[in-house]
Tab-separated table of C-alpha atoms in Angstrom:
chain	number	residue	atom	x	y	z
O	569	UNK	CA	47.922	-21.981	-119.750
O	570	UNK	CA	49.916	-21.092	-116.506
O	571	UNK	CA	52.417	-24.100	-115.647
O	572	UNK	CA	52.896	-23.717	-111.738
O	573	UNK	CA	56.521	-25.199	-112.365
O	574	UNK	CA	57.488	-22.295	-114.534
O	575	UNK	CA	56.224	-19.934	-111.983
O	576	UNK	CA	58.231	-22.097	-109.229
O	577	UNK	CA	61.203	-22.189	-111.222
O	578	UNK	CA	61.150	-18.317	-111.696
O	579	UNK	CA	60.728	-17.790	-108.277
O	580	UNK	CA	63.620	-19.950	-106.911
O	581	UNK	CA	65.983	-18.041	-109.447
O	582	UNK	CA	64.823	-14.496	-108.373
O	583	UNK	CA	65.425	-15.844	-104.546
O	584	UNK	CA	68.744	-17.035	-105.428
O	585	UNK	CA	69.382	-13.794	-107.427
O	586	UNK	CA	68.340	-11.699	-104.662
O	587	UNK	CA	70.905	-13.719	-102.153
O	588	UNK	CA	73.348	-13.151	-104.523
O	589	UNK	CA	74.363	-16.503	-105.055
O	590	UNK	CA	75.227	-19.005	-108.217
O	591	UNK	CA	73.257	-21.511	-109.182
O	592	UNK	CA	76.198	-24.186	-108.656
O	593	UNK	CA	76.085	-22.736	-104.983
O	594	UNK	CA	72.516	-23.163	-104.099
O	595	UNK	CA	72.999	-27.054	-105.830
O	596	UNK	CA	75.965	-27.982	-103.744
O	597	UNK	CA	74.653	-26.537	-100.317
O	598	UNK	CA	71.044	-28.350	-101.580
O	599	UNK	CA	72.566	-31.310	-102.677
O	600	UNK	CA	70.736	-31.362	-106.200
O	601	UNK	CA	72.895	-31.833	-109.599
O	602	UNK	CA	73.216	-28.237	-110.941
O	603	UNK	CA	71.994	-29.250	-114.448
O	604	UNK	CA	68.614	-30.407	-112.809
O	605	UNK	CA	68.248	-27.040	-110.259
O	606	UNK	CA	68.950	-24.888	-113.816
O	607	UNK	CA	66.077	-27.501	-114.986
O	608	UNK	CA	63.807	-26.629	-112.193
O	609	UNK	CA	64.980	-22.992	-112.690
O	610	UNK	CA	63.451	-22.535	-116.600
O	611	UNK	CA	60.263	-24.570	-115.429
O	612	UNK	CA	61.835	-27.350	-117.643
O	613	UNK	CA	61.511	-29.864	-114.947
O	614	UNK	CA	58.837	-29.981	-111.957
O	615	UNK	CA	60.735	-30.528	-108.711
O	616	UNK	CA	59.640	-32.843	-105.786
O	617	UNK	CA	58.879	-31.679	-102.184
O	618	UNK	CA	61.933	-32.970	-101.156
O	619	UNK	CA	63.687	-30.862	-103.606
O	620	UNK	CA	61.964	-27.787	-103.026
O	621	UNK	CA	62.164	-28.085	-99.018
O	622	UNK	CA	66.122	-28.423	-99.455
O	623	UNK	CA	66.654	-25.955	-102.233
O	624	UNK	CA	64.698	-23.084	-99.927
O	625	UNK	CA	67.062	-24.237	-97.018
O	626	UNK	CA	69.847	-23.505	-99.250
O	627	UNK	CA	68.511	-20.152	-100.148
O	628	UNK	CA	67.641	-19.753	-96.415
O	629	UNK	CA	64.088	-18.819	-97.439
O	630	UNK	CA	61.371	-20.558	-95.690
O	631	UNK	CA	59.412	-22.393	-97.988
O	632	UNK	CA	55.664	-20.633	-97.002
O	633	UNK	CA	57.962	-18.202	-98.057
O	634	UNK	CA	58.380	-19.501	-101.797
O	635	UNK	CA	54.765	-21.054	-102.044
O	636	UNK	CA	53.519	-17.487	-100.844
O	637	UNK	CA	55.292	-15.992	-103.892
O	638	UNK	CA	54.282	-18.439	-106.526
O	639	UNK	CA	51.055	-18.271	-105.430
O	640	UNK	CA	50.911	-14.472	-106.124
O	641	UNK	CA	52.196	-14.704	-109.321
O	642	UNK	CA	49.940	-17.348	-109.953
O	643	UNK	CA	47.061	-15.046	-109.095
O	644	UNK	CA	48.200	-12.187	-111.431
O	645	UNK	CA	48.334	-14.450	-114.511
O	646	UNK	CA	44.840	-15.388	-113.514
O	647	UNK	CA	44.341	-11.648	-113.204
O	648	UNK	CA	42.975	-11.668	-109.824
O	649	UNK	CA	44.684	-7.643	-109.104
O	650	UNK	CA	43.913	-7.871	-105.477
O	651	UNK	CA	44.996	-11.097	-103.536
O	652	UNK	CA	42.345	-12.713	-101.016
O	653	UNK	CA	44.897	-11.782	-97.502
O	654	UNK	CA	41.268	-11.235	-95.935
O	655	UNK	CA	38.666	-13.488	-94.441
O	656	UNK	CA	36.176	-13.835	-96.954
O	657	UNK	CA	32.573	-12.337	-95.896
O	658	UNK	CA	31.063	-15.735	-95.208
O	659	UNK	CA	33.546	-17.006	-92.893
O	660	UNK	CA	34.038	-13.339	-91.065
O	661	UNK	CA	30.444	-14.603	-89.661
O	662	UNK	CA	31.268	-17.319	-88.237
O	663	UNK	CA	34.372	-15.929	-86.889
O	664	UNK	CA	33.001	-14.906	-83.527
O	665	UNK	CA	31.704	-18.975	-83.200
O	666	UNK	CA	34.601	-20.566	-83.797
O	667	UNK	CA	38.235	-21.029	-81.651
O	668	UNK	CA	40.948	-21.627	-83.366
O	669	UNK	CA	43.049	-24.946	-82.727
O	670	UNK	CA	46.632	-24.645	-83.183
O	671	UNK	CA	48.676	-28.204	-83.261
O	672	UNK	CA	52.324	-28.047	-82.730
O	673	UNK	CA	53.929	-30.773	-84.285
């Protein structure tokens, strides 16, 4: 069974790896107790929104960013080799028909 924390948790810790920082860093600038980020770190504990939004501020990755990633991973365990970055065949048809509505909020 895939647990989306784990996958979340191994992603923030490869982030923070890759910046080169300590976990106790990442908790202080994120304001989150270190022993819970090491928590959310070993998929041990599922992290909030909140959480999430202010621990990818401290690692100065956007969070589309870290969803992106997890959701990769997530598709390799499922063993899906090639990820859908293309507009499915059914919607392509349509794509002439419809104008797409960006909100800025």
């Amino acid at each position: 069974m895939i647990l989306v924390r784990q996958e979340i948790g191994e992603v923030l810790r490869d982030f923070r790896l890759q910046k080169g920082r300590t976990l106790r860093q990442v908790a202080g600038r994120a304001s989150v107790a270190l022993g819970y980020l090491s928590e959310v770190e070993r998929g041990q504990k599922e992290a909030s929104s909140e959480i999430l939004a202010s621990v990818a501020d401290a690692l100065d990755v956007p969070i589309s960013t870290i969803m992106r990633e997890v959701g990769d991973r997530i598709s390799v365990l499922e063993g899906l080799q090639v990820f859908p970055d293309v507009v499915p065949d059914d919607l392509a048809a349509l794509e002439g028909d419809i104008q797409p509505q960006l909100s800025l909020r």
